[in-house]
Tab-separated table of C-alpha atoms in Angstrom:
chain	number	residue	atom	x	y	z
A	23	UNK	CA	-2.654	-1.005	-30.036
A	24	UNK	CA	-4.668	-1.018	-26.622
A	25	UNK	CA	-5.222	-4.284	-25.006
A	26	UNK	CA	-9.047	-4.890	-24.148
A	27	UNK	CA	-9.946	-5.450	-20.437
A	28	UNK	CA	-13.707	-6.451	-19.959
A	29	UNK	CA	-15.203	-5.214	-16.040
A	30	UNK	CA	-18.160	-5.928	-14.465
A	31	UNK	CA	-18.862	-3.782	-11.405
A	32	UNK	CA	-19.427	-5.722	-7.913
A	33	UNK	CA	-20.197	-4.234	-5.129
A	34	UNK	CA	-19.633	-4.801	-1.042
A	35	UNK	CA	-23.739	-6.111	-0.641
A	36	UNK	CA	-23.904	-8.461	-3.631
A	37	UNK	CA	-24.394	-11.657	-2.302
A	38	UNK	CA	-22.654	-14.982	-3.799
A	39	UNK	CA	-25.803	-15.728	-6.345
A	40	UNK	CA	-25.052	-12.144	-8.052
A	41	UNK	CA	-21.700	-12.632	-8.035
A	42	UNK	CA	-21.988	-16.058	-10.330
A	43	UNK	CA	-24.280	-14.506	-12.536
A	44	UNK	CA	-21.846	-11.648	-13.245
A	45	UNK	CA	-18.923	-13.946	-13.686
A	46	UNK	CA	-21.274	-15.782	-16.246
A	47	UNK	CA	-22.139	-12.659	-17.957
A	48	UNK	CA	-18.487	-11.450	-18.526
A	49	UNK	CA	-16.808	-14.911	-19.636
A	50	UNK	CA	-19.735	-14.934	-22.055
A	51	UNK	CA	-19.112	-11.172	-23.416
A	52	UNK	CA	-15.517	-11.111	-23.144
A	53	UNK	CA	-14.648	-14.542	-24.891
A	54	UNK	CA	-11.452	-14.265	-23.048
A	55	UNK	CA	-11.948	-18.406	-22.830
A	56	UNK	CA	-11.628	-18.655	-26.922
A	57	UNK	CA	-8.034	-19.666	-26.450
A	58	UNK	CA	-8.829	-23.221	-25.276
A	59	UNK	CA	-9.497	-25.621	-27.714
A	60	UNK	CA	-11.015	-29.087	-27.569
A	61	UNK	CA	-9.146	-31.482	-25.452
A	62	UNK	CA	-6.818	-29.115	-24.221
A	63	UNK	CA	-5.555	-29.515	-20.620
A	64	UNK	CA	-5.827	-26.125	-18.865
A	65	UNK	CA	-4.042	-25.496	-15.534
A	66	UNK	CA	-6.631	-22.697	-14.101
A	67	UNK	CA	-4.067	-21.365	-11.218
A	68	UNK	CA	-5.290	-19.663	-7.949
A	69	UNK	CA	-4.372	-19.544	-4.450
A	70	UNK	CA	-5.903	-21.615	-2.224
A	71	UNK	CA	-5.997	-19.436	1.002
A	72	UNK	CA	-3.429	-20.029	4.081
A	73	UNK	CA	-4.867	-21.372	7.066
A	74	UNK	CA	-6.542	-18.432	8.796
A	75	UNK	CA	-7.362	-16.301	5.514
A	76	UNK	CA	-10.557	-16.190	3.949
A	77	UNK	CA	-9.484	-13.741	1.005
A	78	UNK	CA	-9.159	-15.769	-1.314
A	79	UNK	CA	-11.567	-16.302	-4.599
A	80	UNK	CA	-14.089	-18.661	-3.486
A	81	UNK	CA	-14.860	-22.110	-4.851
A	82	UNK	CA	-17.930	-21.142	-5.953
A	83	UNK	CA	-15.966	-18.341	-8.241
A	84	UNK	CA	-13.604	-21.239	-9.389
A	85	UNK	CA	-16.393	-23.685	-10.470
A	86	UNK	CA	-18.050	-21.114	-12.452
A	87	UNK	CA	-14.525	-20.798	-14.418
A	88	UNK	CA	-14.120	-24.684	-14.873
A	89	UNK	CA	-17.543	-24.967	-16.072
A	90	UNK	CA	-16.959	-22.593	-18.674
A	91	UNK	CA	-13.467	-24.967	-19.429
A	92	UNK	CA	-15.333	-28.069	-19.828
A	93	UNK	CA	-17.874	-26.462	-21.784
A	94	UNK	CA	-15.078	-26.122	-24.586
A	95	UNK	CA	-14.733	-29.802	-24.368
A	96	UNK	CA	-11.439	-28.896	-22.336
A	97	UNK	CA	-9.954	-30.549	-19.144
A	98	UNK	CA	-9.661	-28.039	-16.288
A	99	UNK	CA	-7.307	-28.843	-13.091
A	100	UNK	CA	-6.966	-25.917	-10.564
A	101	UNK	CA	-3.766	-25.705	-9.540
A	102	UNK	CA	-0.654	-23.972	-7.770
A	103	UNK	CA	2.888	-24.382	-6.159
A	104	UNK	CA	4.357	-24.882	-2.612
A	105	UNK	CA	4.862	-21.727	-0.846
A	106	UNK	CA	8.495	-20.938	0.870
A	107	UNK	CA	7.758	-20.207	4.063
A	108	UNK	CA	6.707	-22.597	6.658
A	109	UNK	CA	2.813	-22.915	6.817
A	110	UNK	CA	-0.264	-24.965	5.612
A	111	UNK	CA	0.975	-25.091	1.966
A	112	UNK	CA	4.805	-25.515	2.508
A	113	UNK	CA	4.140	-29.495	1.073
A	114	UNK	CA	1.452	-30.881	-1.448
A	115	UNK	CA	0.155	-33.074	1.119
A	116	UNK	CA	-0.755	-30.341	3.681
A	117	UNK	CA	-1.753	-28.054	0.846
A	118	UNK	CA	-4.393	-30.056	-0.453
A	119	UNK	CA	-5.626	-30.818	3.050
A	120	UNK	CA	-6.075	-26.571	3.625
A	121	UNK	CA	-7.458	-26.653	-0.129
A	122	UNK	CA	-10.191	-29.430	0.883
A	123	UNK	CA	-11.067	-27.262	4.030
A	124	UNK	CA	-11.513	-24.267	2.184
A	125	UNK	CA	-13.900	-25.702	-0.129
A	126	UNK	CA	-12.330	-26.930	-3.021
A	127	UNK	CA	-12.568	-30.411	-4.344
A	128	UNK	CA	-13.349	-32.256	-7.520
A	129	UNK	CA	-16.829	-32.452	-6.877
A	130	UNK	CA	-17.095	-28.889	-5.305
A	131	UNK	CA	-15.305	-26.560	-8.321
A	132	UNK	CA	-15.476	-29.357	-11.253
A	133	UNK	CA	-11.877	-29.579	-11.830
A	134	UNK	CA	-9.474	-32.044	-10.110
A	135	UNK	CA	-6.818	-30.526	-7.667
A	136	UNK	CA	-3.236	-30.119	-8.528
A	137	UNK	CA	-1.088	-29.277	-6.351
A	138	UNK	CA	3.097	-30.506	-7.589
A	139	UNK	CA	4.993	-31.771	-5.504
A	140	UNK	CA	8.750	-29.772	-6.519
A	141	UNK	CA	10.912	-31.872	-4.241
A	142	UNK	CA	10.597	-34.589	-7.415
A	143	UNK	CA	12.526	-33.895	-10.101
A	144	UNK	CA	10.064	-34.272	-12.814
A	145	UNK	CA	7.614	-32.017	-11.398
A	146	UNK	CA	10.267	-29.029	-11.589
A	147	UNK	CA	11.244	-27.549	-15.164
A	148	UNK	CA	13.798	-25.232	-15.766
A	149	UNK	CA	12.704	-22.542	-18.317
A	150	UNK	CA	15.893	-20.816	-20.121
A	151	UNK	CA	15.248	-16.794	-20.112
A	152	UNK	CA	18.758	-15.343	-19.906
A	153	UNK	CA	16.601	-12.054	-18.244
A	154	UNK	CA	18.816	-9.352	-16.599
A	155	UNK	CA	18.241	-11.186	-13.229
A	156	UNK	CA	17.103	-14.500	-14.173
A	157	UNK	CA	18.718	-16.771	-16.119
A	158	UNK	CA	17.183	-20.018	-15.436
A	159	UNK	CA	13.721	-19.853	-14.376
A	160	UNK	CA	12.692	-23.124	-11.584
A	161	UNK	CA	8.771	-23.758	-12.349
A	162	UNK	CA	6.348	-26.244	-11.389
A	163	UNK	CA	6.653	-28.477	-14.815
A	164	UNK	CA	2.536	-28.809	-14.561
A	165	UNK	CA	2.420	-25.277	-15.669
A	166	UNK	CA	4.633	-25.883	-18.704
A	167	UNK	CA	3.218	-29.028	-19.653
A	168	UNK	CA	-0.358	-27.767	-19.925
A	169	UNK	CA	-1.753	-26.501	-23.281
A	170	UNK	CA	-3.445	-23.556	-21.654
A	171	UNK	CA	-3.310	-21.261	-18.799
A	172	UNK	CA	-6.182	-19.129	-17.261
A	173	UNK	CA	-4.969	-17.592	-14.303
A	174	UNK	CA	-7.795	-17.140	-11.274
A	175	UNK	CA	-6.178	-13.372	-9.297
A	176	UNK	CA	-7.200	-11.916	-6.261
A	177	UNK	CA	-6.105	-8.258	-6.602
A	178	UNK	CA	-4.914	-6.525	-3.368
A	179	UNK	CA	-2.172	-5.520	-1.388
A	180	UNK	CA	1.267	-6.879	-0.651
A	181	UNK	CA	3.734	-5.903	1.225
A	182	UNK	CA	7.223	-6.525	-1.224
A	183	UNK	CA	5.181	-5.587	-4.724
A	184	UNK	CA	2.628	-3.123	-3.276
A	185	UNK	CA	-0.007	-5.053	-4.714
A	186	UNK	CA	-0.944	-8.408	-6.489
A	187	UNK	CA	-2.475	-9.545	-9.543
A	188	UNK	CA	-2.058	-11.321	-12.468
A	189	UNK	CA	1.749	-10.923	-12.773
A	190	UNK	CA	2.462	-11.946	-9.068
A	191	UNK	CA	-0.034	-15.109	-9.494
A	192	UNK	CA	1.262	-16.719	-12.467
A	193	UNK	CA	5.690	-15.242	-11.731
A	194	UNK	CA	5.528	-15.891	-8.007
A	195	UNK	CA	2.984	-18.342	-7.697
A	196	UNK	CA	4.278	-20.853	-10.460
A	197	UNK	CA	7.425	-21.016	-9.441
A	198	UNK	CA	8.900	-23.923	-7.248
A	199	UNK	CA	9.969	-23.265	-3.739
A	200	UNK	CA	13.940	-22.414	-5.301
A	201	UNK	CA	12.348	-20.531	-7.921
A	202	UNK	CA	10.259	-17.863	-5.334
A	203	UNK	CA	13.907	-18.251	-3.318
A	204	UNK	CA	15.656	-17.000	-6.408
A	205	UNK	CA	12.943	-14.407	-6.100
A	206	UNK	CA	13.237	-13.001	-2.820
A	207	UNK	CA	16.923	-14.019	-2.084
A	208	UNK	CA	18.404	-10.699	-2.295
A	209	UNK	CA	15.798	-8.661	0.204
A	210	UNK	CA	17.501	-8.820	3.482
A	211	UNK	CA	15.555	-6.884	6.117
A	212	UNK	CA	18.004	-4.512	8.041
A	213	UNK	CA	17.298	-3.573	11.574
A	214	UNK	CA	16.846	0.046	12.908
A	215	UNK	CA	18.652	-0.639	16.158
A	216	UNK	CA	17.084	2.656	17.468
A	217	UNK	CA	13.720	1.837	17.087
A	218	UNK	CA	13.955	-2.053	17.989
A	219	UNK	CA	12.710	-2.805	21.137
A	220	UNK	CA	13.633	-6.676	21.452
A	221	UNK	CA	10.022	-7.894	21.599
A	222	UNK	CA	10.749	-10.975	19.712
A	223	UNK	CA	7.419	-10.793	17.613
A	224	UNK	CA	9.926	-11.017	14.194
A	225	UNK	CA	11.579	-14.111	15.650
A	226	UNK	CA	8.123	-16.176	15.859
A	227	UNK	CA	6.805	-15.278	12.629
A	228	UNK	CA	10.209	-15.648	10.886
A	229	UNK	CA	9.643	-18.880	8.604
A	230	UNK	CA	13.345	-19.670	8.135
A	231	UNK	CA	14.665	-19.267	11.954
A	232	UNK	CA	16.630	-16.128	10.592
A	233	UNK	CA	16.575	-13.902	13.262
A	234	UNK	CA	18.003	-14.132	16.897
A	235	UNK	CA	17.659	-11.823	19.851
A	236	UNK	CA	20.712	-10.303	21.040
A	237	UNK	CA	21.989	-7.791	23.487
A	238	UNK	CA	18.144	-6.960	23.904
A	239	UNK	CA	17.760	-6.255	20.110
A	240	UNK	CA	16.762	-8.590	16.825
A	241	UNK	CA	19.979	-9.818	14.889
A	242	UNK	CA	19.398	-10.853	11.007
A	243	UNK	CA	21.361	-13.994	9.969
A	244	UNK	CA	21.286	-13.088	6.542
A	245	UNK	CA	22.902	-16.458	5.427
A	246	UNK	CA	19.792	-17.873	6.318
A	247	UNK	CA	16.953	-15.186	5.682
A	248	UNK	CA	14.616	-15.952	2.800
A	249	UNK	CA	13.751	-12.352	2.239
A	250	UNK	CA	9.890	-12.938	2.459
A	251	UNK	CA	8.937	-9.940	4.529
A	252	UNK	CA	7.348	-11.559	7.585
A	253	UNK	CA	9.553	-9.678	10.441
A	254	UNK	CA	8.006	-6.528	8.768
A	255	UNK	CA	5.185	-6.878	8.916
A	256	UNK	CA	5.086	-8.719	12.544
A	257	UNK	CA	7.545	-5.477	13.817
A	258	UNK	CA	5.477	-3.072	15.933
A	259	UNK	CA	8.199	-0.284	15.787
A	260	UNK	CA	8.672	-0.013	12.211
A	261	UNK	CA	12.415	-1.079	12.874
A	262	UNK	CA	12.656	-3.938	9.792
A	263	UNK	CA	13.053	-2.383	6.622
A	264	UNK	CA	13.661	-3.335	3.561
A	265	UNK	CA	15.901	-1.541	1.251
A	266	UNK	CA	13.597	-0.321	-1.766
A	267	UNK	CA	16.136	-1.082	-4.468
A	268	UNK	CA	16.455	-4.796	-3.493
A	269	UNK	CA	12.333	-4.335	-3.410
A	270	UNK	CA	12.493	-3.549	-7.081
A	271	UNK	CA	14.996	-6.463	-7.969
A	272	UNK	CA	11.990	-8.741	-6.692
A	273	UNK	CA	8.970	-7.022	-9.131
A	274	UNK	CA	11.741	-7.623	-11.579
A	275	UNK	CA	12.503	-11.369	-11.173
A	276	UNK	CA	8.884	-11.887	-10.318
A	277	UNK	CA	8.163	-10.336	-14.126
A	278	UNK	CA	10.859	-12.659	-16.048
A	279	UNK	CA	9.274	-15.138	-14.028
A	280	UNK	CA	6.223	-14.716	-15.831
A	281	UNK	CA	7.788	-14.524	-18.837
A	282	UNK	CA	9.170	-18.015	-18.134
A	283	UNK	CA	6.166	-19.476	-17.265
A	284	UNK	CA	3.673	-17.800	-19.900
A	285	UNK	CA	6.707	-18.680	-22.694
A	286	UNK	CA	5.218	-20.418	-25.513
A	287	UNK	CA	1.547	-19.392	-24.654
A	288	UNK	CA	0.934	-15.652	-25.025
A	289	UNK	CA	-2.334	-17.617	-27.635
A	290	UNK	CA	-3.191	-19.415	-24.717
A	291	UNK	CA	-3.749	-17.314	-22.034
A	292	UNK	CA	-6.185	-15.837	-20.043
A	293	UNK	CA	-6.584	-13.754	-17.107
A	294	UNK	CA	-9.414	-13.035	-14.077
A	295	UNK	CA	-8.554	-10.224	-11.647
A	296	UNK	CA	-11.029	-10.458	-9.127
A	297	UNK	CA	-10.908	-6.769	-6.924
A	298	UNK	CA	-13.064	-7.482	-4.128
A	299	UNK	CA	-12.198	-7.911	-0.933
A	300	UNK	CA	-9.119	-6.097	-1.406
A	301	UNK	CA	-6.960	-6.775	1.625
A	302	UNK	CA	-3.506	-4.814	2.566
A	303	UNK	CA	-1.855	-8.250	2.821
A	304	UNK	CA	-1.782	-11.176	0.491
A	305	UNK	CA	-3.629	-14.402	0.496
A	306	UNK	CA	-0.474	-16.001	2.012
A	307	UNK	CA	-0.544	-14.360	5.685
A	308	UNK	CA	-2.276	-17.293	8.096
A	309	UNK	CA	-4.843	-14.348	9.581
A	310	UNK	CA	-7.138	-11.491	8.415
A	311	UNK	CA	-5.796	-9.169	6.650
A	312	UNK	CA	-7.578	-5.201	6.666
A	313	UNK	CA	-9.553	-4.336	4.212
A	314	UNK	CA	-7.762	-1.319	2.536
A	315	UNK	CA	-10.901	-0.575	-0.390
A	316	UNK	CA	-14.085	-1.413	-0.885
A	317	UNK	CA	-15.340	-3.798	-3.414
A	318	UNK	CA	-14.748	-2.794	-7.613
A	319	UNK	CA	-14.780	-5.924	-9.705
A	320	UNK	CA	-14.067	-8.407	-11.686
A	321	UNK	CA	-11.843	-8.362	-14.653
A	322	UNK	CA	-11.440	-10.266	-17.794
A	323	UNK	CA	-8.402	-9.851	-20.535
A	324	UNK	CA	-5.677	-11.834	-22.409
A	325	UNK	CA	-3.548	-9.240	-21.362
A	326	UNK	CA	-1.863	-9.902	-17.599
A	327	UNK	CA	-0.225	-6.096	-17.549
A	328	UNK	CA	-3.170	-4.657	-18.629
A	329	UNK	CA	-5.713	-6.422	-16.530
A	330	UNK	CA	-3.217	-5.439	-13.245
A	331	UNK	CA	-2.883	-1.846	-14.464
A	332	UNK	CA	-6.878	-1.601	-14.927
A	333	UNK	CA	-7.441	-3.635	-11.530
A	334	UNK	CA	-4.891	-0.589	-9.940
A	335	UNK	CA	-6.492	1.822	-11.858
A	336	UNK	CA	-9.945	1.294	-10.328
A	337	UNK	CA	-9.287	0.546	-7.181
A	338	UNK	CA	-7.051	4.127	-6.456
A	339	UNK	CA	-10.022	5.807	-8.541
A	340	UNK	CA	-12.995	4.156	-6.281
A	341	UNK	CA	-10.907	5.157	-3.184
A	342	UNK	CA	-9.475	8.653	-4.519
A	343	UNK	CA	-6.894	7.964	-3.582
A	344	UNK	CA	-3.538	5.413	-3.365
A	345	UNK	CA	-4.440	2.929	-1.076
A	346	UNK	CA	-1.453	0.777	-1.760
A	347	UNK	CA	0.845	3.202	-1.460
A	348	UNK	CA	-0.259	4.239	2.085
A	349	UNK	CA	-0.642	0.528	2.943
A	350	UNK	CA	2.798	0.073	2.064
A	351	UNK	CA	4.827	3.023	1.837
A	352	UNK	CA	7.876	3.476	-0.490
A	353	UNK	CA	6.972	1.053	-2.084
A	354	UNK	CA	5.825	0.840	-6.102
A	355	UNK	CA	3.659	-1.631	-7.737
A	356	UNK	CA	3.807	-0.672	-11.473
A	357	UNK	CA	7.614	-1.220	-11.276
A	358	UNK	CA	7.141	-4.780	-12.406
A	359	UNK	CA	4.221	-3.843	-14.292
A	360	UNK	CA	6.601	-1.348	-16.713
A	361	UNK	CA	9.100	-4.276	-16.618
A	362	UNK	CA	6.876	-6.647	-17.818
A	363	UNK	CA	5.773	-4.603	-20.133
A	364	UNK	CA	9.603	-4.599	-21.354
A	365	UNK	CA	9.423	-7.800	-21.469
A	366	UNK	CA	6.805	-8.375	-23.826
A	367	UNK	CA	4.319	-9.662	-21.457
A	368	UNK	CA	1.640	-7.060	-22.335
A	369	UNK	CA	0.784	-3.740	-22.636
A	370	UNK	CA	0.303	-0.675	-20.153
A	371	UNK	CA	-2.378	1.118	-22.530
A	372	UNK	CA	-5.843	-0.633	-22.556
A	373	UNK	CA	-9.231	0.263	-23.709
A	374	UNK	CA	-11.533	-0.856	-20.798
A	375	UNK	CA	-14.400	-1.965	-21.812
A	376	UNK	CA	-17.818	-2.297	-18.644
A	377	UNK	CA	-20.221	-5.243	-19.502
């Protein structure tokens, strides 16, 4: 059986005021929401923006969302996880202060801020899976706890999974700083020592002091490398690469990720792609990231692979073309899409239904 995804259209010129009275419109029609009950706690997880990066969903965007919570007679918190690499959000306390400048606060989105701090041991949980890569999944324990999740996406590029959604916020973003370093462990950038021209632009971006300059040319301490991607996309040569093997390995463990984290609560589940402002780069580069399409939409479902397959769908068909693909070459989003699918996550076949 298809899974229903509900769409309103949005469009480049719609100013913030339309936007909210879509967003009304399609949590009304879709009843995605039904899954909370009355005094549920609801983790509603989105990305807060790095410093530098306005992509995002706004606040205003969120609030609607938590409204709609509260309205059940639930308790909303907005929530995510510390990120690996060194930045604005690589602690709770400096990723609540970029949260607070980007807008969102209690009184600004309805909803307190949550933000775990994984360095304590009760805030981590460890989710069995026994999944063909992961065995023990390493998860902020907020996410677990909760009695519902509605996940808050911005759909666009990225550079390891070709693009983002639903899967990559709750499996990457959920995780604890070891569990997205279980994720990316294995994707060790190689050097082209051809092309490489010793500039030293992938030594200042790299976040875990993996890479050296010698003999005029970047050396990879792989001992040390985090596998987040950062040299390639700082390299002007195109002489970091990533082998696209290990690049499925991470869709993969990013997939039983989900799995781990959604585990117990495919009832209580629900999922916003918001395609607008779709950027090559995700929300986690600390600058502007190029536009690659214009704006589509926002989506509604219960169904996180079939919301990201109809978010990917629309975007390559408003563009005519595969704007992921040529952002990031080689590489293949619906890998972890199919695998989640394997999974039991969701389904691939949807009936898409425009509100």
């Amino acid at each position: 059986m298809k899974s229903r995804v509900y769409f309103t259209p949005v469009n480049d010129s719609a100013d913030t005021k339309a936007v909210i009275e879509k967003l009304k419109y399609l949590l009304k029609e879709s009843s995605i929401l039904n899954i909370v009950r009355k005094k549920y706690n609801v983790a509603v997880k989105i990305h807060f923006g790095e410093k530098g990066n306005t992509g995002h969903v706004r606040p205003e965007y969120a609030r609607v969302i938590c409204e709609a919570v509260l309205a059940r007679g639930a308790n909303p918190a907005l929530a995510d996880a510390n990120t690996l690499y060194r930045g604005e959000r690589i602690n709770s306390k400096k990723h609540m202060e970029i949260a607070r400048k980007h807008g969102f606060t209690e009184s600004s989105t309805l909803a307190r801020i949550v933000i775990p701090d994984d360095s304590k041991k009760e805030n981590v949980a460890a989710i069995k899976i026994d999944g063909k890569f992961i065995k023990l999944a390493k998860v902020a324990s907020f996410f677990v706890d909760t009695d519902a999740i509605v996940g808050i996406n911005h759909f666009k590029g990225h550079i390891l999974t070709g693009f983002g959604g639903a899967l990559k916020n709750i499996g990457m973003g959920c995780a604890t700083r070891e569990g997205k370093l279980a994720q990316h462990c294995d994707i060790s950038p190689v050097v082209r020592r051809d092309d490489c021209v010793g500039c030293g632009k992938c030594l200042k971006v790299c976040p875990a002091g993996a890479i050296r300059i010698g003999n005029k040319k970047s050396v990879i301490d792989k001992s040390k490398c985090i596998g987040c991607a950062s040299c390639i996309a700082a390299c002007p040569t195109g002489a970091m690469f990533i082998d696209l093997v290990s690049g499925g390995a991470v869709q993969r463990k990013m997939a039983e990720y989900a799995a781990a984290v959604l585990k117990g609560k495919k009832h209580s589940s629900a999922f916003l792609n918001f395609a607008v402002r779709i950027n090559k780069e995700c929300d986690c580069w600390n600058e502007e990231s190029p536009r690659i399409a214009p704006d589509v939409g926002i989506f509604a479902s219960l169904d996180p692979v079939s919301i990201d397959k109809a978010s990917y769908d629309m975007v390559l068909k408003s563009c005519g073309r595969d704007v992921f693909k040529e952002a990031h070459p080689g590489q293949d989003g619906l890998i972890h899409l199919k695998y989640a699918q394997e999974l039991g996550l969701g389904n691939l076949d949807y009936e898409l239904i425009e509100i």
